[in-house]
Structure formats: structure tokens, C-alpha cells
PDB file of C-alpha atoms in Angstrom:
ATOM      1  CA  UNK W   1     -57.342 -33.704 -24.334  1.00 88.00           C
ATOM      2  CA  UNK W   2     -60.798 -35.909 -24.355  1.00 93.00           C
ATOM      3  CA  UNK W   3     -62.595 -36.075 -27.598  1.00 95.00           C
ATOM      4  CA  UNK W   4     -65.682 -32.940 -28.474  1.00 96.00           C
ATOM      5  CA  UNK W   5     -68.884 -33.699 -27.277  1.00 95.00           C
ATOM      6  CA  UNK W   6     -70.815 -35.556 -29.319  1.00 95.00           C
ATOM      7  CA  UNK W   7     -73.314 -33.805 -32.073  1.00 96.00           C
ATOM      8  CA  UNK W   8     -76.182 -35.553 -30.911  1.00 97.00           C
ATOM      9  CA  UNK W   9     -77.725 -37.287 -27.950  1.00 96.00           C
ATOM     10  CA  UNK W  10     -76.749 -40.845 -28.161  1.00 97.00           C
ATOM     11  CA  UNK W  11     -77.067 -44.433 -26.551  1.00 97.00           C
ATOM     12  CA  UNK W  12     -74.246 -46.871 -25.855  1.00 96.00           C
ATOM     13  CA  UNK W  13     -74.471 -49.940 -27.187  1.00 97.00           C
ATOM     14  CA  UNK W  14     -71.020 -51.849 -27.703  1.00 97.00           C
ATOM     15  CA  UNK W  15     -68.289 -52.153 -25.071  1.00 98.00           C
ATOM     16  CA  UNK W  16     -64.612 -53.789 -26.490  1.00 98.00           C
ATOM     17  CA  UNK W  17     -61.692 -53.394 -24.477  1.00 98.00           C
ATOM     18  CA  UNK W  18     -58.272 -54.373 -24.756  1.00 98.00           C
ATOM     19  CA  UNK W  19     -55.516 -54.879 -22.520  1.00 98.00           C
ATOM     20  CA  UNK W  20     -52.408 -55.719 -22.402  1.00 98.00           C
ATOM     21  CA  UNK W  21     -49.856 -56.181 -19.572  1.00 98.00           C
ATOM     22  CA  UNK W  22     -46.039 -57.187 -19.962  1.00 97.00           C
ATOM     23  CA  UNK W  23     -43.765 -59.185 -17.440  1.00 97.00           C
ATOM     24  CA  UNK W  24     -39.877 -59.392 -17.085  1.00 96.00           C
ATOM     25  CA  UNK W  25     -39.516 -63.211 -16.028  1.00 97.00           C
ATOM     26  CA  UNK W  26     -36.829 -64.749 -14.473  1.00 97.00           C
ATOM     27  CA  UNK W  27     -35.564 -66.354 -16.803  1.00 97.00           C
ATOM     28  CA  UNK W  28     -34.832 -63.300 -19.273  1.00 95.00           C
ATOM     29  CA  UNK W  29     -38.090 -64.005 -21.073  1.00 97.00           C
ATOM     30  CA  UNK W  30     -40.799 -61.733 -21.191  1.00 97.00           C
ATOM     31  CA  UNK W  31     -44.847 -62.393 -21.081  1.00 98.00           C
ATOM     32  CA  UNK W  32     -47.373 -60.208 -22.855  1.00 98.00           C
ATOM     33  CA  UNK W  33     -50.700 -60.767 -21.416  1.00 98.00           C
ATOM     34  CA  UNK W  34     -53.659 -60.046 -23.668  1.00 98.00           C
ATOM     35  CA  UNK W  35     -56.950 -59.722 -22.582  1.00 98.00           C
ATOM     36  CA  UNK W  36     -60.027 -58.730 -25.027  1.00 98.00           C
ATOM     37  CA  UNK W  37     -63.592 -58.129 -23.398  1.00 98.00           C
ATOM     38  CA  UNK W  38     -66.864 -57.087 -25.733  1.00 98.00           C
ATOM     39  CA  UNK W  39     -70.151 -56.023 -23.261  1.00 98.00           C
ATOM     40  CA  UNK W  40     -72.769 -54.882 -24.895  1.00 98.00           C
ATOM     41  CA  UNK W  41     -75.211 -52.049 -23.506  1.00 98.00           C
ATOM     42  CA  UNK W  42     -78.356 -53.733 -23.609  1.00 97.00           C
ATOM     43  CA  UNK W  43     -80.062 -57.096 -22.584  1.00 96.00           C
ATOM     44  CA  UNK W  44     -80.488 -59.520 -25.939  1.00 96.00           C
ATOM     45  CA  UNK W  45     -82.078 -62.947 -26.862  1.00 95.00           C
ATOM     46  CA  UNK W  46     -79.881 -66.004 -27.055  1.00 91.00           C
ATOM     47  CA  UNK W  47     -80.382 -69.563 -27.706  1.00 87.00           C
ATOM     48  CA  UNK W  48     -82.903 -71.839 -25.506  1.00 88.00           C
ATOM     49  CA  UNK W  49     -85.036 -69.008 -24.931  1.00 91.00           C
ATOM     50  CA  UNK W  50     -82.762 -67.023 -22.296  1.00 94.00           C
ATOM     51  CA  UNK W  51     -81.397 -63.635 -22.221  1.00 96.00           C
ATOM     52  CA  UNK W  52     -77.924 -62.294 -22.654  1.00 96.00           C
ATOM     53  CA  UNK W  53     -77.836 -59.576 -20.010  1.00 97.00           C
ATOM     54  CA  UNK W  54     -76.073 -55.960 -20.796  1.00 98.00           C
ATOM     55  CA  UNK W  55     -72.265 -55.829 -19.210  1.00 97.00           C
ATOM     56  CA  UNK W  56     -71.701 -59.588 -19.223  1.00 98.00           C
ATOM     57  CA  UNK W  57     -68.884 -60.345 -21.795  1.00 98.00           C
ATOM     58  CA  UNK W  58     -70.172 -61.979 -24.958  1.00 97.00           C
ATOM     59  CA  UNK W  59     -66.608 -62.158 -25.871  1.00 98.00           C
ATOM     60  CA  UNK W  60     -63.718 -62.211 -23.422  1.00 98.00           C
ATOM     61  CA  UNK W  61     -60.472 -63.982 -24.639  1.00 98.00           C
ATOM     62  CA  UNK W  62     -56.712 -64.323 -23.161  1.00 98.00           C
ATOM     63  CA  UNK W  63     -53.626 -64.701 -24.880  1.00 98.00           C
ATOM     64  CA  UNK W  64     -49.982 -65.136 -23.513  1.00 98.00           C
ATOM     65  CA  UNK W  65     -47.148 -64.795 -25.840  1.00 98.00           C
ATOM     66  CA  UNK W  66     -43.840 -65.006 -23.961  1.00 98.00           C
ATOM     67  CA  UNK W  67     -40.769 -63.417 -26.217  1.00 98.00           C
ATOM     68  CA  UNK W  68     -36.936 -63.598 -26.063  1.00 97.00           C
ATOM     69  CA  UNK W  69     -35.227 -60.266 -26.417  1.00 92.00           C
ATOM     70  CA  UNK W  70     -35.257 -60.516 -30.057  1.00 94.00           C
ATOM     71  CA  UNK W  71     -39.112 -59.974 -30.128  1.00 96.00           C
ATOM     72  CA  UNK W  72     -39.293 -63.965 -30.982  1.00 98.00           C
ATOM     73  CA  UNK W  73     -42.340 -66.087 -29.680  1.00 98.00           C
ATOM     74  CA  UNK W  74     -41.263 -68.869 -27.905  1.00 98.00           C
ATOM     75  CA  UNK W  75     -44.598 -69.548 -26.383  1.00 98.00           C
ATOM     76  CA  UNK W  76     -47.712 -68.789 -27.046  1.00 98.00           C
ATOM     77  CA  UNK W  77     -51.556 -70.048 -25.101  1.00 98.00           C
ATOM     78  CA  UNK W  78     -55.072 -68.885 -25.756  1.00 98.00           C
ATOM     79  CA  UNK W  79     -57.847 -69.403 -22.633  1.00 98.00           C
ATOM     80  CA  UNK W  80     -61.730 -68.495 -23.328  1.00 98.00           C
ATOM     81  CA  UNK W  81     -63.883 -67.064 -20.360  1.00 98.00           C
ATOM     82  CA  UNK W  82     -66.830 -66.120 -22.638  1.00 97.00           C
ATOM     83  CA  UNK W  83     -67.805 -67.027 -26.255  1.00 97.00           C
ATOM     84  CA  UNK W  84     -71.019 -66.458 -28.044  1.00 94.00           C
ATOM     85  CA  UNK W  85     -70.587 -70.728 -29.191  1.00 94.00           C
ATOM     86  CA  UNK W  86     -69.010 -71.398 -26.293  1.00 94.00           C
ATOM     87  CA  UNK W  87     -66.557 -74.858 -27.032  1.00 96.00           C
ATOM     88  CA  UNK W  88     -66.992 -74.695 -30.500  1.00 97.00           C
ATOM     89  CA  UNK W  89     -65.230 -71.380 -30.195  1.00 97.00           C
ATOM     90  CA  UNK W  90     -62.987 -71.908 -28.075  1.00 97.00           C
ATOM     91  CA  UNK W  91     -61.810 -75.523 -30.033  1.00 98.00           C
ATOM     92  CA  UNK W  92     -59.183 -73.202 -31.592  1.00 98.00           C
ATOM     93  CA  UNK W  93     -57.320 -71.841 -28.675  1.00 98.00           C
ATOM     94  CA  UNK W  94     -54.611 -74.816 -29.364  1.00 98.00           C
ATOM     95  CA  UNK W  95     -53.575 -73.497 -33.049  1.00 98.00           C
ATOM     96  CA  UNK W  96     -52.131 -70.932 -31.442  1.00 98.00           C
ATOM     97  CA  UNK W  97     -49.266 -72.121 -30.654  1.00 98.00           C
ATOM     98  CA  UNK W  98     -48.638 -71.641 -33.930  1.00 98.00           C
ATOM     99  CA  UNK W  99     -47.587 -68.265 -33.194  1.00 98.00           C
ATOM    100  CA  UNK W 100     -44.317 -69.672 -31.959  1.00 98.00           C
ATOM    101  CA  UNK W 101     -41.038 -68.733 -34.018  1.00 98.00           C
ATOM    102  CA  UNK W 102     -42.956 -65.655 -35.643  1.00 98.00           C
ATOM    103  CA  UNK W 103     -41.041 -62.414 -34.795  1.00 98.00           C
ATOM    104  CA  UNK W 104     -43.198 -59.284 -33.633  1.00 97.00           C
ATOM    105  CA  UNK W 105     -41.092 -56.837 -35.452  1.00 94.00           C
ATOM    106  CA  UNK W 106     -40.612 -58.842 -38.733  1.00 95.00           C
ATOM    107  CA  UNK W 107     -43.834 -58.885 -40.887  1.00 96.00           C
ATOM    108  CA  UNK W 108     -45.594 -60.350 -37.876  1.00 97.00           C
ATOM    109  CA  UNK W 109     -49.175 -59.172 -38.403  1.00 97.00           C
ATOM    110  CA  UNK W 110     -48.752 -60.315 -42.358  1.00 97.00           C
ATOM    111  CA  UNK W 111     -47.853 -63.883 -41.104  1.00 98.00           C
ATOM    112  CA  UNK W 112     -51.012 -64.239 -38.909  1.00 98.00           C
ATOM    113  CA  UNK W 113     -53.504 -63.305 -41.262  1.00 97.00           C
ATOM    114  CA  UNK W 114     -51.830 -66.379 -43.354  1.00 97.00           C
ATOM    115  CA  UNK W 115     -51.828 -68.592 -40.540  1.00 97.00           C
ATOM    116  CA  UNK W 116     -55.560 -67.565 -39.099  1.00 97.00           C
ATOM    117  CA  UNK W 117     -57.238 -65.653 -41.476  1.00 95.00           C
ATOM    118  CA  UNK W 118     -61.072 -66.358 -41.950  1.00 94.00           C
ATOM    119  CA  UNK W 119     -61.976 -70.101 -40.726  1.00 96.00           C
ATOM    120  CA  UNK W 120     -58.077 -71.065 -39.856  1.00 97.00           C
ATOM    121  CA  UNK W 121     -58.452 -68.690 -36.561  1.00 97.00           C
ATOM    122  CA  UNK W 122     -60.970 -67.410 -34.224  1.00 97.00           C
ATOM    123  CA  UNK W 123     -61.562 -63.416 -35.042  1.00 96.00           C
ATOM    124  CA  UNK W 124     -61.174 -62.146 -31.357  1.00 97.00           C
ATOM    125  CA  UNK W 125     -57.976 -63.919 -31.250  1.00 98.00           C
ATOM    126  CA  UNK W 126     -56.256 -63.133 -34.244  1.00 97.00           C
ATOM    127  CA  UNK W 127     -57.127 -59.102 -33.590  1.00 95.00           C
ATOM    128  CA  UNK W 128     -55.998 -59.605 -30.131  1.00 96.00           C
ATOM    129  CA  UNK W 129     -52.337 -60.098 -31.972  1.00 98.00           C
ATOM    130  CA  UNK W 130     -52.460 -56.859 -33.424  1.00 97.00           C
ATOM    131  CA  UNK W 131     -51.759 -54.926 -30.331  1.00 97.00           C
ATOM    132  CA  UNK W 132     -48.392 -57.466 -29.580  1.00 98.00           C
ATOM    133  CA  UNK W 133     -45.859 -55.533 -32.093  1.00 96.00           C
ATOM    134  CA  UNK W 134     -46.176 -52.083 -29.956  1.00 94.00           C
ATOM    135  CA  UNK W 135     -46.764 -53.391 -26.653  1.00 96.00           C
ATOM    136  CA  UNK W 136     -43.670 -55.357 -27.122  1.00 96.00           C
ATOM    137  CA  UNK W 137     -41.813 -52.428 -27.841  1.00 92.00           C
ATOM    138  CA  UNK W 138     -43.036 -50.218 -25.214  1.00 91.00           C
ATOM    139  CA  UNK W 139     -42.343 -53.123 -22.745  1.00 92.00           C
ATOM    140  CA  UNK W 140     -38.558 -53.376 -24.278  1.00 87.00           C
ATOM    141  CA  UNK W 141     -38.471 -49.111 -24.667  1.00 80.00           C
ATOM    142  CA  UNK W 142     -36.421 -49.046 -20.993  1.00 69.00           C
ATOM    143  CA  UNK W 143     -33.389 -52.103 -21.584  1.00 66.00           C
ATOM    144  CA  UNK W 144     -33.508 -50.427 -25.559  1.00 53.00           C
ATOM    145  CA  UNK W 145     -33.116 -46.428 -24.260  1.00 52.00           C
ATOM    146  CA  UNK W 146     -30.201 -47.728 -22.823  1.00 53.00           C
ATOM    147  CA  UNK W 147     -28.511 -48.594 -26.187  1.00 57.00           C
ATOM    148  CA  UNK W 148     -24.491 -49.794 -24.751  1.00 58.00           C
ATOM    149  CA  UNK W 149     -24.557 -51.207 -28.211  1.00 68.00           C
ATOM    150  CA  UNK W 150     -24.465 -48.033 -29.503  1.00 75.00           C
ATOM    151  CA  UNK W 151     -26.775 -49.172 -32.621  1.00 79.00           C
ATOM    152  CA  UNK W 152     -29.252 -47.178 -34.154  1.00 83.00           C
ATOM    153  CA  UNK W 153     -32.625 -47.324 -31.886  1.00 80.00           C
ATOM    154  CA  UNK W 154     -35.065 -49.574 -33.475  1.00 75.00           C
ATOM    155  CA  UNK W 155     -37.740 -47.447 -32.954  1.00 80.00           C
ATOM    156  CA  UNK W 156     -36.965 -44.390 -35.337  1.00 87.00           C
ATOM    157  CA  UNK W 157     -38.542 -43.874 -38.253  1.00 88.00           C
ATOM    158  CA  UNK W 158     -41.497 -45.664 -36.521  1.00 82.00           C
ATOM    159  CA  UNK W 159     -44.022 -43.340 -36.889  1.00 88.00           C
ATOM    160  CA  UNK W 160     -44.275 -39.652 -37.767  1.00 91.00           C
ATOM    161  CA  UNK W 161     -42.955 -38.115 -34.389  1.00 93.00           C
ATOM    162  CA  UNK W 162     -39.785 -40.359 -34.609  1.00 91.00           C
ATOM    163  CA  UNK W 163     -38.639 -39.556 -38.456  1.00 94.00           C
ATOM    164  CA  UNK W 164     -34.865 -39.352 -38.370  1.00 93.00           C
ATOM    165  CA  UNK W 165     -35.399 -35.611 -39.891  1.00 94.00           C
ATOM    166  CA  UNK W 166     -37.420 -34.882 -37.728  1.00 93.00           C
ATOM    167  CA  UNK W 167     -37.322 -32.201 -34.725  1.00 94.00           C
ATOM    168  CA  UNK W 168     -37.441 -35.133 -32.246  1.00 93.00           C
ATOM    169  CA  UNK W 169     -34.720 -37.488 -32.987  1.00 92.00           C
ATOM    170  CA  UNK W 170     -32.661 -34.060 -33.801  1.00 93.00           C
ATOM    171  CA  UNK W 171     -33.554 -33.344 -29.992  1.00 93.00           C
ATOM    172  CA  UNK W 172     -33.371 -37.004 -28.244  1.00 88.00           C
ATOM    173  CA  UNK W 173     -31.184 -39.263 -30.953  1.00 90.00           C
ATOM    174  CA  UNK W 174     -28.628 -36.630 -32.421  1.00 91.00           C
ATOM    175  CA  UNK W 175     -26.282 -39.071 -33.712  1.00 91.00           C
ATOM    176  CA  UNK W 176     -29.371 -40.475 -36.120  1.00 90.00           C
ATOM    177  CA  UNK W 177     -30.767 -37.424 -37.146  1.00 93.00           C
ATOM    178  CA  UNK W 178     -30.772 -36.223 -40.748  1.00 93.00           C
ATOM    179  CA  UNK W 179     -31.133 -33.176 -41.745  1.00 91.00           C
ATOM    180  CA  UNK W 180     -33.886 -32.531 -44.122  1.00 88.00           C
ATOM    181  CA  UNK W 181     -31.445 -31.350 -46.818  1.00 84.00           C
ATOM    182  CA  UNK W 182     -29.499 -34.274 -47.147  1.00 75.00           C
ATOM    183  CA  UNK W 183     -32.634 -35.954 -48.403  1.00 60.00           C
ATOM    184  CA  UNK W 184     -32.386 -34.329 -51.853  1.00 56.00           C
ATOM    185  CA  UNK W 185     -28.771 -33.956 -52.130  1.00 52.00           C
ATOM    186  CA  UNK W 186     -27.208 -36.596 -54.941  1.00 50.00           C
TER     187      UNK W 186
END
């Protein structure tokens, strides 16, 4: 169901969009492929006297994290198409390796706001990494809804639709769900 119309007439003026795409490779690894674009809606000044013309990207960054089946980096690259300081922007990209050995399910976004917060990372970037936790999980959700482990599914109490007393994992995950009761019993 889309959003209401809006209240008033209105004019767009900022474009970001983010993407991400995931890849079983070969080797058992998997690549997330990041991709953040900002357009905006109207034509601007820049330096040297030209113009920055609506729907080209002011930013548009890339970033590849490839990730065992533990959810552990074990590589990690930045690229730049388009940056409003164009090298001195993009001078960063290497530090990102750094992202290597961090763990996207274990306090992951926590560790890269100490590793790149403010001047230590390049802003685009760094959000761009905030997406990786649950597109990681949605590209595991298939070899994980398998479970021949028989372990609890990583994925409940998630979020609010997957609460282990909850009408959903009483439905889908039966041998996790707790009744509401037992939660005041002792």
C-alpha cells in the first residue's frame, strides 16, 4: 500500500538511492554489492564557474564486502564514480578494508562508527554499511530456513513480527515459540 498523497503541492528536490545485491560465489563466499546514488532535482553552481546539472549523481559510491557463512568480512573494497571533491573524497576508499574481521551480526554498526566516524571515514560510505546487517540476512534467509542443525533460527526475536511469543513464530517456528504466559511465571 503506497504512502497518502501528499498535503500540499510539492517539488522534488533530492534523489538517494540505495542498493544492494548479494552473490553466492564459488568458493562458498558470498558478495554484497552496495551501491549509493544522490541526484538532485535541479541544476546548481559548482566550482570554476560550471553547473552541476539535475539527475547527474553528486554522490554515487560502491562497496563490496564478501562474507563467510558466519556473517564475517573477509574482504572488503570501496570504488567512487561521483564525489562532490572528487580525489580528495575518494582518498579514503582504501581504509576500508578495515572492515575486514568485523562480523555483521555482532555489534557491527557500533564498530564502524569507531572505526569511521566523523573525519576517520567518508559519510556516504560509512551509511552505505548500515544496510549490510539485513541484506546479509535476507541473502542467508534460504541455506538458514533450512535449519538441519536444528538450532534456534537466528532471526527470531529480530523485530516485532518475529517475537518468540508472538502469533508468527507460534505459526512458522513452533518449537521456539513461547507462550505469553510463561513470561511472568517465576
Amino acid at each position: 500500500m503506497p504512502l497518502s498523497a501528499p498535503a500540499s503541492p510539492r517539488q522534488p528536490l533530492h534523489t538517494r538511492s540505495i542498493r544492494v545485491q548479494s552473490y553466492a560465489r564459488e568458493d562458498g563466499l558470498w558478495d554484497l554489492d552496495a551501491e549509493l546514488v544522490d541526484t538532485k532535482a535541479y541544476d546548481f553552481p559548482v566550482q570554476g564557474g560550471r553547473t552541476h546539472e539535475a539527475g547527474a549523481p553528486v554522490h554515487h559510491m560502491h562497496l563490496r564486502v564478501t562474507i563467510d557463512d558466519q556473517f564475517t568480512i573477509t574482504d572488503a573494497q570501496v570504488a567512487y564514480d561521483a564525489a562532490p571533491y572528487g580525489e580528495f573524497c575518494s582518498a579514503i576508499a582504501p581504509d576500508y578494508r578495515h572492515l575486514i574481521g568485523l562480523n555483521l551480526l555482532k555489534q557491527f554498526r557500533k564498530h564502524v562508527r569507531e572505526r569511521f566516524g566523523r573525519t576517520a571515514g567518508c559519510t556516504h560510505v560509512t551509511e552505505l554499511t548500515n544496510v549490510l546487517p539485513t541484506a546479509a540476512v535476507q541473502t542467508m534467509a534460504g541455506r538458514r530456513r533450512e535449519n538441519p542443525d536444528g538450532q534456534r533460527p537466528f532471526q527470531l526475536d529480530g523485530c516485532h513480527a518475529l517475537r518468540v511469543d508472538g502469533p508468527v513464530v507460534r505459526e512458522h517456528y513452533a518449537p521456539w515459540y513461547v507462550s505469553p504466559d510463561s513470561h511472568h511465571e517465576g
